[in-house]
PDB file of N, CA and C and ligand atoms in Angstrom:
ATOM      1  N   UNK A   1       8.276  16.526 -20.622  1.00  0.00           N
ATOM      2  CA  UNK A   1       8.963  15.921 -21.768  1.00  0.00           C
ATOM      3  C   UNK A   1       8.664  14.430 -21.818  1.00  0.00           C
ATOM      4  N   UNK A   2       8.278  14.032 -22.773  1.00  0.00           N
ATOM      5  CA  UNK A   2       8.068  12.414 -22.955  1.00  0.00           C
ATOM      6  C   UNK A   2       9.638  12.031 -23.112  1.00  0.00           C
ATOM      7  N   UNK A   3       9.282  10.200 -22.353  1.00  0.00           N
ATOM      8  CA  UNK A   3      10.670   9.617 -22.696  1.00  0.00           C
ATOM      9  C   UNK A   3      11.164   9.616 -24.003  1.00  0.00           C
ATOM     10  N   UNK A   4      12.115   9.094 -24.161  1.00  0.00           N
ATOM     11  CA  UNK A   4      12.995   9.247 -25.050  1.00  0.00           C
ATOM     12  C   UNK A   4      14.205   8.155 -25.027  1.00  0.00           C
ATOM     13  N   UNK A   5      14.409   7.663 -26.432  1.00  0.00           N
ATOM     14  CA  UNK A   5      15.627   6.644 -26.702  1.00  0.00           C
ATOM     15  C   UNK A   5      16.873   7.043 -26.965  1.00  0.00           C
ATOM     16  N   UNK A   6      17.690   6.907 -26.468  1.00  0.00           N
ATOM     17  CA  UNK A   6      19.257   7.519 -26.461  1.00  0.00           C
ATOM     18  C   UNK A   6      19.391   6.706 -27.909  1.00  0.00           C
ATOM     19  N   UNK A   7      19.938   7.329 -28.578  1.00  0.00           N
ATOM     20  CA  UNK A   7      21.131   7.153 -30.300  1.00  0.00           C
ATOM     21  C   UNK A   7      21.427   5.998 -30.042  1.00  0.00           C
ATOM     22  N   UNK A   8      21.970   5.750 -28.341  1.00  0.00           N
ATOM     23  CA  UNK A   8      23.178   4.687 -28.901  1.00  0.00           C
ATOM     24  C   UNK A   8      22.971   3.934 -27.558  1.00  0.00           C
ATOM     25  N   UNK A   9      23.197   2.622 -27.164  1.00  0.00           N
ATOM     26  CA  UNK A   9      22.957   1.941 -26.505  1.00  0.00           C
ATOM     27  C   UNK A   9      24.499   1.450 -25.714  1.00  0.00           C
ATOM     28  N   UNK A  10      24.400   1.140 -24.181  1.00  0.00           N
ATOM     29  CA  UNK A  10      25.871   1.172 -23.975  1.00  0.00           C
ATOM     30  C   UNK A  10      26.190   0.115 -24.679  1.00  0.00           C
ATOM     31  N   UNK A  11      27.545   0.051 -24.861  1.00  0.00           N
ATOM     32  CA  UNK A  11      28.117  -0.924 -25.480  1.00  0.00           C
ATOM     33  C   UNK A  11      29.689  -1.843 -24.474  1.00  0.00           C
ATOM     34  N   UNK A  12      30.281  -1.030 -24.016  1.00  0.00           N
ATOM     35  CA  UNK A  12      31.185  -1.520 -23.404  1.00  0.00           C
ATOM     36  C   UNK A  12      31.045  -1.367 -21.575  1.00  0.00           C
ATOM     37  N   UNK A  13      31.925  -1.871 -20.589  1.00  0.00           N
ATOM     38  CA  UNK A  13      31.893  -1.860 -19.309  1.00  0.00           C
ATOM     39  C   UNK A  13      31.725  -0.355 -18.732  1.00  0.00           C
ATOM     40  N   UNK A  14      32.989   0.372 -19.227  1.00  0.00           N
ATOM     41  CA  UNK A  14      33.160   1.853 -19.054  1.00  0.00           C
ATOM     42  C   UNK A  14      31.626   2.428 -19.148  1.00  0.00           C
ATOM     43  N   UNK A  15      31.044   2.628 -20.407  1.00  0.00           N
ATOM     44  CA  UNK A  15      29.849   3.463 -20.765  1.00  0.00           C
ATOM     45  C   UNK A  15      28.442   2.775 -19.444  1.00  0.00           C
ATOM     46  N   UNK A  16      28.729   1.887 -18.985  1.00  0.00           N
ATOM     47  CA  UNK A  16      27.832   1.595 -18.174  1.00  0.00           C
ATOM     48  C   UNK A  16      27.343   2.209 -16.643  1.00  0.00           C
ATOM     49  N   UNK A  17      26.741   2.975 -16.304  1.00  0.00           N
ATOM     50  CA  UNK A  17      26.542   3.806 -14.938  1.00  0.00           C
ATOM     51  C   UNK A  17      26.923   2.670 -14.273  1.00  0.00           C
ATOM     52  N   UNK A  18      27.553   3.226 -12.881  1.00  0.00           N
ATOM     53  CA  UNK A  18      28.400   2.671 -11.500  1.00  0.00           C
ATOM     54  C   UNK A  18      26.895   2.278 -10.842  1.00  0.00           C
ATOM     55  N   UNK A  19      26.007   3.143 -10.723  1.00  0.00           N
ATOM     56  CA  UNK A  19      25.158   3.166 -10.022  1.00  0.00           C
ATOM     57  C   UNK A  19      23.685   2.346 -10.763  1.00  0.00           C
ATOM     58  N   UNK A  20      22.941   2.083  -9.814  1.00  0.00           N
ATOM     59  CA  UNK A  20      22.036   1.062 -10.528  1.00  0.00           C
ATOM     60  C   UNK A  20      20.743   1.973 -11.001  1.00  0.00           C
ATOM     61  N   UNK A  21      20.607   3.097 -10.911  1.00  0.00           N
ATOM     62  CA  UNK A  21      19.768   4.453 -11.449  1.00  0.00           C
ATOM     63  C   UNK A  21      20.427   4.816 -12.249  1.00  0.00           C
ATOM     64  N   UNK A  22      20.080   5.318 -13.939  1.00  0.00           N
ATOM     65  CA  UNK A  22      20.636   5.766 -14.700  1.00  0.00           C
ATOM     66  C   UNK A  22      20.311   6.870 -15.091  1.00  0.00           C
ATOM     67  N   UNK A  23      20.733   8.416 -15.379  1.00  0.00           N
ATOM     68  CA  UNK A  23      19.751   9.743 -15.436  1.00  0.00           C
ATOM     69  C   UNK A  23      18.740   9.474 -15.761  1.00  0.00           C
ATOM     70  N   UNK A  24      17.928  10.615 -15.344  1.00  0.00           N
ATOM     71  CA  UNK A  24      16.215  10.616 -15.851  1.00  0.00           C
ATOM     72  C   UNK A  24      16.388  10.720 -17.503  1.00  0.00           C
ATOM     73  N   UNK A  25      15.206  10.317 -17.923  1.00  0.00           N
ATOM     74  CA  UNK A  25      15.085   9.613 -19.248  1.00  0.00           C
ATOM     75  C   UNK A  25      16.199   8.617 -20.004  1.00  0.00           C
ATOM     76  N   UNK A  26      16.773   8.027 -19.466  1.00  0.00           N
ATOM     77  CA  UNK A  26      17.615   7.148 -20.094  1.00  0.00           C
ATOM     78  C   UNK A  26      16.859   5.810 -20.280  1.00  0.00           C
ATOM     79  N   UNK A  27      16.508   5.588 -21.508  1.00  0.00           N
ATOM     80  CA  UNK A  27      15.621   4.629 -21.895  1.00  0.00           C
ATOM     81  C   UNK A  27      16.072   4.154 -23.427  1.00  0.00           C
ATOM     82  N   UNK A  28      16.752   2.809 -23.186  1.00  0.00           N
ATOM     83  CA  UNK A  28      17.587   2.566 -24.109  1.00  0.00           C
ATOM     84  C   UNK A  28      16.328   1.472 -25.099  1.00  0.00           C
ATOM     85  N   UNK A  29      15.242   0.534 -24.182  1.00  0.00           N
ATOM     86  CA  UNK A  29      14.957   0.196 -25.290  1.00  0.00           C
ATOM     87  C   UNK A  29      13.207   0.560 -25.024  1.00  0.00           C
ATOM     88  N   UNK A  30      12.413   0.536 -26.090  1.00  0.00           N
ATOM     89  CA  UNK A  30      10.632   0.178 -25.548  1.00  0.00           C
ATOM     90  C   UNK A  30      10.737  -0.734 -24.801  1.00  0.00           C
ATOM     91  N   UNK A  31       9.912  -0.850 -23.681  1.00  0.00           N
ATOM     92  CA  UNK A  31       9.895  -2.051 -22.777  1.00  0.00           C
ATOM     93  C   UNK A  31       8.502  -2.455 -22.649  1.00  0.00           C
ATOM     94  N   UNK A  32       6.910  -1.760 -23.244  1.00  0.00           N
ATOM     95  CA  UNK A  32       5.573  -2.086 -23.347  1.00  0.00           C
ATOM     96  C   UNK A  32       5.256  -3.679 -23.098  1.00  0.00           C
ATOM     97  N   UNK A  33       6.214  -4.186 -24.276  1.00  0.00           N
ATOM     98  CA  UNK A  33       6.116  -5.678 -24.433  1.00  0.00           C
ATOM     99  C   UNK A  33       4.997  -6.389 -23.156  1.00  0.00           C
ATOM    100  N   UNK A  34       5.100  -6.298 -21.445  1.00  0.00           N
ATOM    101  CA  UNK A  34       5.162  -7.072 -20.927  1.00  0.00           C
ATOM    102  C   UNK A  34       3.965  -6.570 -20.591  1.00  0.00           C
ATOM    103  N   UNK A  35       3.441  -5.876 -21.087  1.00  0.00           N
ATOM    104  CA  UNK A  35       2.213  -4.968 -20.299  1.00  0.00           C
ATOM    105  C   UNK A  35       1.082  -5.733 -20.720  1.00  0.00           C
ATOM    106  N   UNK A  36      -0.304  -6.339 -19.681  1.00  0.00           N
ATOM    107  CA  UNK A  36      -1.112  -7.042 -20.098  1.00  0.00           C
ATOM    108  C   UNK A  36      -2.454  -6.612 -19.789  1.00  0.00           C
ATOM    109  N   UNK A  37      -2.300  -4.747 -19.031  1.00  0.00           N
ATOM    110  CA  UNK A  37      -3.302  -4.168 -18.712  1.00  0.00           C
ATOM    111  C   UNK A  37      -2.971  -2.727 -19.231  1.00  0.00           C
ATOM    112  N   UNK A  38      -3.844  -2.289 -19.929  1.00  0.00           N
ATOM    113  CA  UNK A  38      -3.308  -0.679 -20.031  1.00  0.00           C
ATOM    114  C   UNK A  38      -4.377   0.257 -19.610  1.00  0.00           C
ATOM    115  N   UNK A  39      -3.617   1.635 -19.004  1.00  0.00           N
ATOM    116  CA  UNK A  39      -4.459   2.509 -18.975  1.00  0.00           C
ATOM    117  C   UNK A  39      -4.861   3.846 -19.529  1.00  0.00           C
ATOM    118  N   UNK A  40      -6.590   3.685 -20.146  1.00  0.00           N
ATOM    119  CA  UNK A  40      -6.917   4.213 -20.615  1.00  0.00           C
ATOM    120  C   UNK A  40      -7.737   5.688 -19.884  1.00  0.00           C
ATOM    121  N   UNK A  41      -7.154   6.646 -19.936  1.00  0.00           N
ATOM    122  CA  UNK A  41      -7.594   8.146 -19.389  1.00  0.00           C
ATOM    123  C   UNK A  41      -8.917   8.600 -20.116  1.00  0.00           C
ATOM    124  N   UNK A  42      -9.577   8.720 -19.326  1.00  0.00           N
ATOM    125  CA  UNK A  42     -10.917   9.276 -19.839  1.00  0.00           C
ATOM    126  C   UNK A  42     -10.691  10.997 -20.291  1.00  0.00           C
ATOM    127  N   UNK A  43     -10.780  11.756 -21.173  1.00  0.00           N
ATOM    128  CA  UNK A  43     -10.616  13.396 -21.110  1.00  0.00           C
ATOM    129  C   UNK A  43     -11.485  13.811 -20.431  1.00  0.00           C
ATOM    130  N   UNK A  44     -13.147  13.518 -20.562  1.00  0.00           N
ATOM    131  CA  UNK A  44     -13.948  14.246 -20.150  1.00  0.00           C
ATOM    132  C   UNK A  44     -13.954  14.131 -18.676  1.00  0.00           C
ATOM    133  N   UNK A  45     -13.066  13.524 -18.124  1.00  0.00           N
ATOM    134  CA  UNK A  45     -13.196  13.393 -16.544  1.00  0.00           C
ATOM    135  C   UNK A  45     -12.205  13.679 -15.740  1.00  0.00           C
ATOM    136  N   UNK A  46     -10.873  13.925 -17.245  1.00  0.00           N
ATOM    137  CA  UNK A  46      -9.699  14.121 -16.348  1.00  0.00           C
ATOM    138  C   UNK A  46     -10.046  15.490 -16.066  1.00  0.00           C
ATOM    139  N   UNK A  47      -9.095  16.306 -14.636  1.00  0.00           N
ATOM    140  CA  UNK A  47      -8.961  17.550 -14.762  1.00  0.00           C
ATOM    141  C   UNK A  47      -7.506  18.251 -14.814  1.00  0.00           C
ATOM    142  N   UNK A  48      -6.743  17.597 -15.274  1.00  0.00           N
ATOM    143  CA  UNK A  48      -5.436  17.711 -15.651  1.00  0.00           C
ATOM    144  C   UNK A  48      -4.392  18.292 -14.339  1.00  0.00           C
ATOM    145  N   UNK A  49      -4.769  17.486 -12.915  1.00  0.00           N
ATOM    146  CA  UNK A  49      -4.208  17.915 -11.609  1.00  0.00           C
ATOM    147  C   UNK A  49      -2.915  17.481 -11.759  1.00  0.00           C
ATOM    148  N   UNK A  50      -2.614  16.983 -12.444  1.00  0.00           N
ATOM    149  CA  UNK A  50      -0.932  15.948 -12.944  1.00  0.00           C
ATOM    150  C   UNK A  50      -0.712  15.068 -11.755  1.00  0.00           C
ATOM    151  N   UNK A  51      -1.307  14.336 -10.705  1.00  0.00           N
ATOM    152  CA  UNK A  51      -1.142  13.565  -9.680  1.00  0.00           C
ATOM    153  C   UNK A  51      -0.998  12.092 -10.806  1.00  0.00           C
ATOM    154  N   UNK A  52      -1.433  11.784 -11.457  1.00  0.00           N
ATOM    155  CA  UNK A  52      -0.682  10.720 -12.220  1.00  0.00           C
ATOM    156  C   UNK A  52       0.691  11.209 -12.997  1.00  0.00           C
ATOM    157  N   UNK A  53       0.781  11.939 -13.575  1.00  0.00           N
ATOM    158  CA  UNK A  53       2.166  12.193 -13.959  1.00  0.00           C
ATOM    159  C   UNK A  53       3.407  12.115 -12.568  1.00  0.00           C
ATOM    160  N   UNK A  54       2.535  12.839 -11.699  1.00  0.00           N
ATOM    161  CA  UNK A  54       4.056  12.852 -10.400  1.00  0.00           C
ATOM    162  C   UNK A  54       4.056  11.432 -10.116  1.00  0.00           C
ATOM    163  N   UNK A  55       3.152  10.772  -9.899  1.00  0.00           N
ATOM    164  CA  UNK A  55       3.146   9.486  -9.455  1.00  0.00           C
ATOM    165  C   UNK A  55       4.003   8.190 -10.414  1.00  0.00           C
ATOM    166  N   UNK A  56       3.183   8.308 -11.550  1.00  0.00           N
ATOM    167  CA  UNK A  56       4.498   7.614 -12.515  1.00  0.00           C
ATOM    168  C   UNK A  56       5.501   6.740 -12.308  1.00  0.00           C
ATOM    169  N   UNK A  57       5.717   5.953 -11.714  1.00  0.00           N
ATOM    170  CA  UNK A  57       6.973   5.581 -11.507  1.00  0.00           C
ATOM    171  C   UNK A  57       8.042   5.233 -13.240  1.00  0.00           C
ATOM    172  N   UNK A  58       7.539   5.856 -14.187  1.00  0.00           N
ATOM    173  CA  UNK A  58       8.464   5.410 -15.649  1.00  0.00           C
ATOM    174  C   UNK A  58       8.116   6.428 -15.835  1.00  0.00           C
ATOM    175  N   UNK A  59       7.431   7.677 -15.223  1.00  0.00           N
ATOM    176  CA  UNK A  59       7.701   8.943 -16.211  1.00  0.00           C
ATOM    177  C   UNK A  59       6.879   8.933 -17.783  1.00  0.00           C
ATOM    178  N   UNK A  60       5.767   8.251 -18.020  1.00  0.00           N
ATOM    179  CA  UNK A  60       5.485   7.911 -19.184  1.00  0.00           C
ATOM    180  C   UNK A  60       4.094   8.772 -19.471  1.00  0.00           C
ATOM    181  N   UNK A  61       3.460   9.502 -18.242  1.00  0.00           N
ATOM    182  CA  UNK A  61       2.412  10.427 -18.472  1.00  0.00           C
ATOM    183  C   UNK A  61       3.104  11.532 -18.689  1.00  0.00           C
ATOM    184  N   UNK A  62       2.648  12.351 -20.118  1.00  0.00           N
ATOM    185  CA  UNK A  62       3.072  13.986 -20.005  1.00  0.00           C
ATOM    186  C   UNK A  62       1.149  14.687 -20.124  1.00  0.00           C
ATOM    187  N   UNK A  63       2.213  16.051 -20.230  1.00  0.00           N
ATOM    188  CA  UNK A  63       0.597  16.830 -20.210  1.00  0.00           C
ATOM    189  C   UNK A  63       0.481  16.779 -21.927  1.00  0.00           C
ATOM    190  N   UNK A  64      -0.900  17.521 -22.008  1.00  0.00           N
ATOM    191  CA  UNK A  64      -1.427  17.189 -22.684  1.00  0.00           C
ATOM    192  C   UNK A  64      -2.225  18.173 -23.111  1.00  0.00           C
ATOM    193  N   UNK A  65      -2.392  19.291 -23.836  1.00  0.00           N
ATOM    194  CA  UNK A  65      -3.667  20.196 -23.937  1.00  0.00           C
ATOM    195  C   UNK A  65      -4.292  20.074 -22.597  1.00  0.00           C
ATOM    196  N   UNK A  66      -3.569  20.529 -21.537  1.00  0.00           N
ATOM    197  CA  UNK A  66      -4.502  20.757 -20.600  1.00  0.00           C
ATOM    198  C   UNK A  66      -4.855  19.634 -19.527  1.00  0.00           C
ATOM    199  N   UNK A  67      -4.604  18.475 -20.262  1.00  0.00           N
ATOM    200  CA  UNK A  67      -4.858  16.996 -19.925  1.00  0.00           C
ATOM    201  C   UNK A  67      -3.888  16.187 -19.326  1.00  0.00           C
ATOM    202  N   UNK A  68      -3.729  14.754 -19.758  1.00  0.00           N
ATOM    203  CA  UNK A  68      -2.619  14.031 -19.689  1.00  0.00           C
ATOM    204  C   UNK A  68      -2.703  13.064 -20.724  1.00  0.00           C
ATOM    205  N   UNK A  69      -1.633  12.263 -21.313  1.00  0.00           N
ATOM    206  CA  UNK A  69      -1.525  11.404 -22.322  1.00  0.00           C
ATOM    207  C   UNK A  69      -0.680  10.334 -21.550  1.00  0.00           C
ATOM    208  N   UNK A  70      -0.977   9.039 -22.330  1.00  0.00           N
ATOM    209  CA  UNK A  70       0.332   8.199 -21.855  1.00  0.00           C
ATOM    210  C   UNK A  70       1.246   7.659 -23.193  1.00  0.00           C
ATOM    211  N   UNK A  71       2.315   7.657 -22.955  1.00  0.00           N
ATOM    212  CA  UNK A  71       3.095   7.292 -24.245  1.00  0.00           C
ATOM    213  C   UNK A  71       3.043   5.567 -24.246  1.00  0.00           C
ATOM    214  N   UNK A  72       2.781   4.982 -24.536  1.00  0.00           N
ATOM    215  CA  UNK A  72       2.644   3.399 -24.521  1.00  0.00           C
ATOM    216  C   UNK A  72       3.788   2.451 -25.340  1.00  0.00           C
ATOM    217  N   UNK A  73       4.441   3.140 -25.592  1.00  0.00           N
ATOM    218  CA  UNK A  73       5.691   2.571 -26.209  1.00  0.00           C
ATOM    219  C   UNK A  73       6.900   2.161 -24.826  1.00  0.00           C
ATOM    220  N   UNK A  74       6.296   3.127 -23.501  1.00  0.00           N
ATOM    221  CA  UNK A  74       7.123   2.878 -22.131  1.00  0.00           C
ATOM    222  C   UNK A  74       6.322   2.344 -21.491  1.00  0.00           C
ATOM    223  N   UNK A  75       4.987   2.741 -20.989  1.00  0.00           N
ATOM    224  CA  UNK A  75       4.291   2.388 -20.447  1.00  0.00           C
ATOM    225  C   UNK A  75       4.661   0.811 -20.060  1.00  0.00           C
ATOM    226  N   UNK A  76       4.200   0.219 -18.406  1.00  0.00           N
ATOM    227  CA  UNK A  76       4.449  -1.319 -17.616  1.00  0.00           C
ATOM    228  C   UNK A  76       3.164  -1.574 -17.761  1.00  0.00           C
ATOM    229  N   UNK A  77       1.952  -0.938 -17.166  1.00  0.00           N
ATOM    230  CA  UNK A  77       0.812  -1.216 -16.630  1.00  0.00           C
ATOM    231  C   UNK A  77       0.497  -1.482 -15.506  1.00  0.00           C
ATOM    232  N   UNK A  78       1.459  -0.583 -14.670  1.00  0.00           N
ATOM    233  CA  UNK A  78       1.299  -1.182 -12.786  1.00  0.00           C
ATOM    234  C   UNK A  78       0.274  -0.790 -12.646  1.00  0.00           C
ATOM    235  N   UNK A  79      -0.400   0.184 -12.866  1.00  0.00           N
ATOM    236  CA  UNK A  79      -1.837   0.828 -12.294  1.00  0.00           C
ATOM    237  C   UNK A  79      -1.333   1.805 -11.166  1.00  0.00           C
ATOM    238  N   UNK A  80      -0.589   2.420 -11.097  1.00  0.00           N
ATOM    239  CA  UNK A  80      -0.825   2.783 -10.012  1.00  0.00           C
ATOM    240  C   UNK A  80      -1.127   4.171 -10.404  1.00  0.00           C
ATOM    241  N   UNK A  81      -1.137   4.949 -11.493  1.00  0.00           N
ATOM    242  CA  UNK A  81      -1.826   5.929 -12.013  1.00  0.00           C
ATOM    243  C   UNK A  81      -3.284   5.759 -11.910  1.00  0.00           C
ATOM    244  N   UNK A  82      -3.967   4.971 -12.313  1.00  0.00           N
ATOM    245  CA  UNK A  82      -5.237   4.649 -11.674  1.00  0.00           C
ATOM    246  C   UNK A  82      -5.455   4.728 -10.435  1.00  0.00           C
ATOM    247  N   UNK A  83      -4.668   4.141  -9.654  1.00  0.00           N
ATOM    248  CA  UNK A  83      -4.851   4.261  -8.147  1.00  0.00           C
ATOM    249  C   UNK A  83      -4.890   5.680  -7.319  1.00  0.00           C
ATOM    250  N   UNK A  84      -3.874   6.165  -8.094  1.00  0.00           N
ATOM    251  CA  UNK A  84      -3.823   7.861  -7.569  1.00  0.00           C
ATOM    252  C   UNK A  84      -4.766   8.594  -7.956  1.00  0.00           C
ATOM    253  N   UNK A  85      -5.702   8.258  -8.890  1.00  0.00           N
ATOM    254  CA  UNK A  85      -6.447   9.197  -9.794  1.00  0.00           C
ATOM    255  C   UNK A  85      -7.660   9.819  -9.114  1.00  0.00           C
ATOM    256  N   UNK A  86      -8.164  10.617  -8.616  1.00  0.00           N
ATOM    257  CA  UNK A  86      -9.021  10.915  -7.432  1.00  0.00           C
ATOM    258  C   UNK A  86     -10.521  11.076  -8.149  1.00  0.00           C
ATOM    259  N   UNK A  87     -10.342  11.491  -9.616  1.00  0.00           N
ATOM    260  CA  UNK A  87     -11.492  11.618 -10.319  1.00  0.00           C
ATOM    261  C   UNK A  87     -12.236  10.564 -11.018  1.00  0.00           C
ATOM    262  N   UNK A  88     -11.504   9.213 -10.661  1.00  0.00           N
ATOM    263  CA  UNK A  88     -11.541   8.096 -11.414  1.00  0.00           C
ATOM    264  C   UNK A  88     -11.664   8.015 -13.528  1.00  0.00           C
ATOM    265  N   UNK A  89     -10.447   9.222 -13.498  1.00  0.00           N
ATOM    266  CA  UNK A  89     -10.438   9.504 -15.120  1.00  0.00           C
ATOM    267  C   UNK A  89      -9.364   8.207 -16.064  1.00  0.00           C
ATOM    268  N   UNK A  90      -9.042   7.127 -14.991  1.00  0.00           N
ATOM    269  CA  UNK A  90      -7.884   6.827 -15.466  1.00  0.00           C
ATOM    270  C   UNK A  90      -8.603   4.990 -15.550  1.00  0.00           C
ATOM    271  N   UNK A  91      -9.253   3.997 -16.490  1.00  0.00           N
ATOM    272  CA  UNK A  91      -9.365   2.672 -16.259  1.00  0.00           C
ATOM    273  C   UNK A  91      -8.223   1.944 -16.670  1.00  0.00           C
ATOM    274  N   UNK A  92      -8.096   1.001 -16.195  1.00  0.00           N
ATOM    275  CA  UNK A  92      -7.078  -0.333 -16.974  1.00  0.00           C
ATOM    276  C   UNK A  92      -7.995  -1.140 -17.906  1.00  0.00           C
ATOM    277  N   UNK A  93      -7.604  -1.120 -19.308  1.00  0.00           N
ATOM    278  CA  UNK A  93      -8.163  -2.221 -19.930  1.00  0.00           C
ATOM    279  C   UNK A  93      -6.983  -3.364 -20.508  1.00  0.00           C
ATOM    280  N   UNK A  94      -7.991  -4.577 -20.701  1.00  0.00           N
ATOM    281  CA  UNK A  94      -7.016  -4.954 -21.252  1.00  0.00           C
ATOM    282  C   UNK A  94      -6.371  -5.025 -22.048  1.00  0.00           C
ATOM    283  N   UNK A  95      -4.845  -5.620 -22.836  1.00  0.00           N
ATOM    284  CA  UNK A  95      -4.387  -4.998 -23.909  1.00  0.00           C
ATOM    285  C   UNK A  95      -4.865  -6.055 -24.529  1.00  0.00           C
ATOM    286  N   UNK A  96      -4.785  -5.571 -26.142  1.00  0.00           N
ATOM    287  CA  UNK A  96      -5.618  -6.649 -27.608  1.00  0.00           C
ATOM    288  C   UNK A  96      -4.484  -7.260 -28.166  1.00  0.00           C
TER     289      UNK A  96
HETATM  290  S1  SF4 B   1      -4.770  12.095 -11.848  1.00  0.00           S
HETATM  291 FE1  SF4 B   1      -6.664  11.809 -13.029  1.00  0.00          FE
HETATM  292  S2  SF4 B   1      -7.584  13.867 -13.149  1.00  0.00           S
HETATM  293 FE2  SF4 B   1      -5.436  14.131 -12.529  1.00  0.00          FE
HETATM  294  S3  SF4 B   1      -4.332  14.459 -14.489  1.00  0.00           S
HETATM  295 FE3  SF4 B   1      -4.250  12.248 -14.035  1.00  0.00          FE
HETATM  296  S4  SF4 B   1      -6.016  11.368 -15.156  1.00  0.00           S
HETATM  297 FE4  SF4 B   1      -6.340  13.600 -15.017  1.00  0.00          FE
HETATM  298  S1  SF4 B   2       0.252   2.079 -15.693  1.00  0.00           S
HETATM  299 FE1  SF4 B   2       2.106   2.563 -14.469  1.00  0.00          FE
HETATM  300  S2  SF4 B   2       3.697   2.939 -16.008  1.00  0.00           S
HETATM  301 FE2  SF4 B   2       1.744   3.067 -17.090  1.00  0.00          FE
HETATM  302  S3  SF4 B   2       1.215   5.234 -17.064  1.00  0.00           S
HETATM  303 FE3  SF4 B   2       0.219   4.277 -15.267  1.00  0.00          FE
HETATM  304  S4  SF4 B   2       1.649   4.590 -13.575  1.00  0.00           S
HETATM  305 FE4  SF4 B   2       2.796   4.929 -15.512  1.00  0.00          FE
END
């Protein structure tokens, strides 16, 4: 499942999690903004092992026909999907 923006954003003390992890997909705003490298997945090289999706730390790779996609509206640009990538299907370019 790609992330996803909750309706409604907390608003008061109460609605705010105790804990500093908030459920999986709770993603109140796009956060791309800060990203100054992105990565671009090659198809013809991926083989759709999902070792970048588990790796993920934002959850922002889903599958894909077989493949993987990245949603770039979440996407940081740590690289570290690149780093895991064993087929080298995954470059960082920079963003325009
Ligand atoms: S780790 Fe590489 S080969 Fe595996 S799904 Fe991701 S991009 Fe494709
Ligand atoms: S650069 Fe980081 S946040 Fe973006 S898809 Fe790769 S692992 Fe996920």
């Amino acid at each position: 499942m790609k992330p996803f923006l909750r309706n409604k954003n907390p608003v008061t003390y109460e609605e705010i999690p105790e804990a500093t992890a908030y459920e999986a997909g709770y993603l109140v705003t796009k956060n791309a903004g800060w990203r100054n490298i992105r990565p671009v997945i090659d198809i013809e090289k991926c083989k759709g092992c999902l070792q970048c999706y588990l790796y993920c730390p934002d959850g922002v790779i889903y599958k894909n026909d077989g493949k993987v996609a990245v949603d770039y509206d979440f996407c940081k640009g740590c690289g570290i999907c690149k780093k895991i990538c064993r087929f080298s299907a995954i470059t960082m370019e920079e963003e325009k």
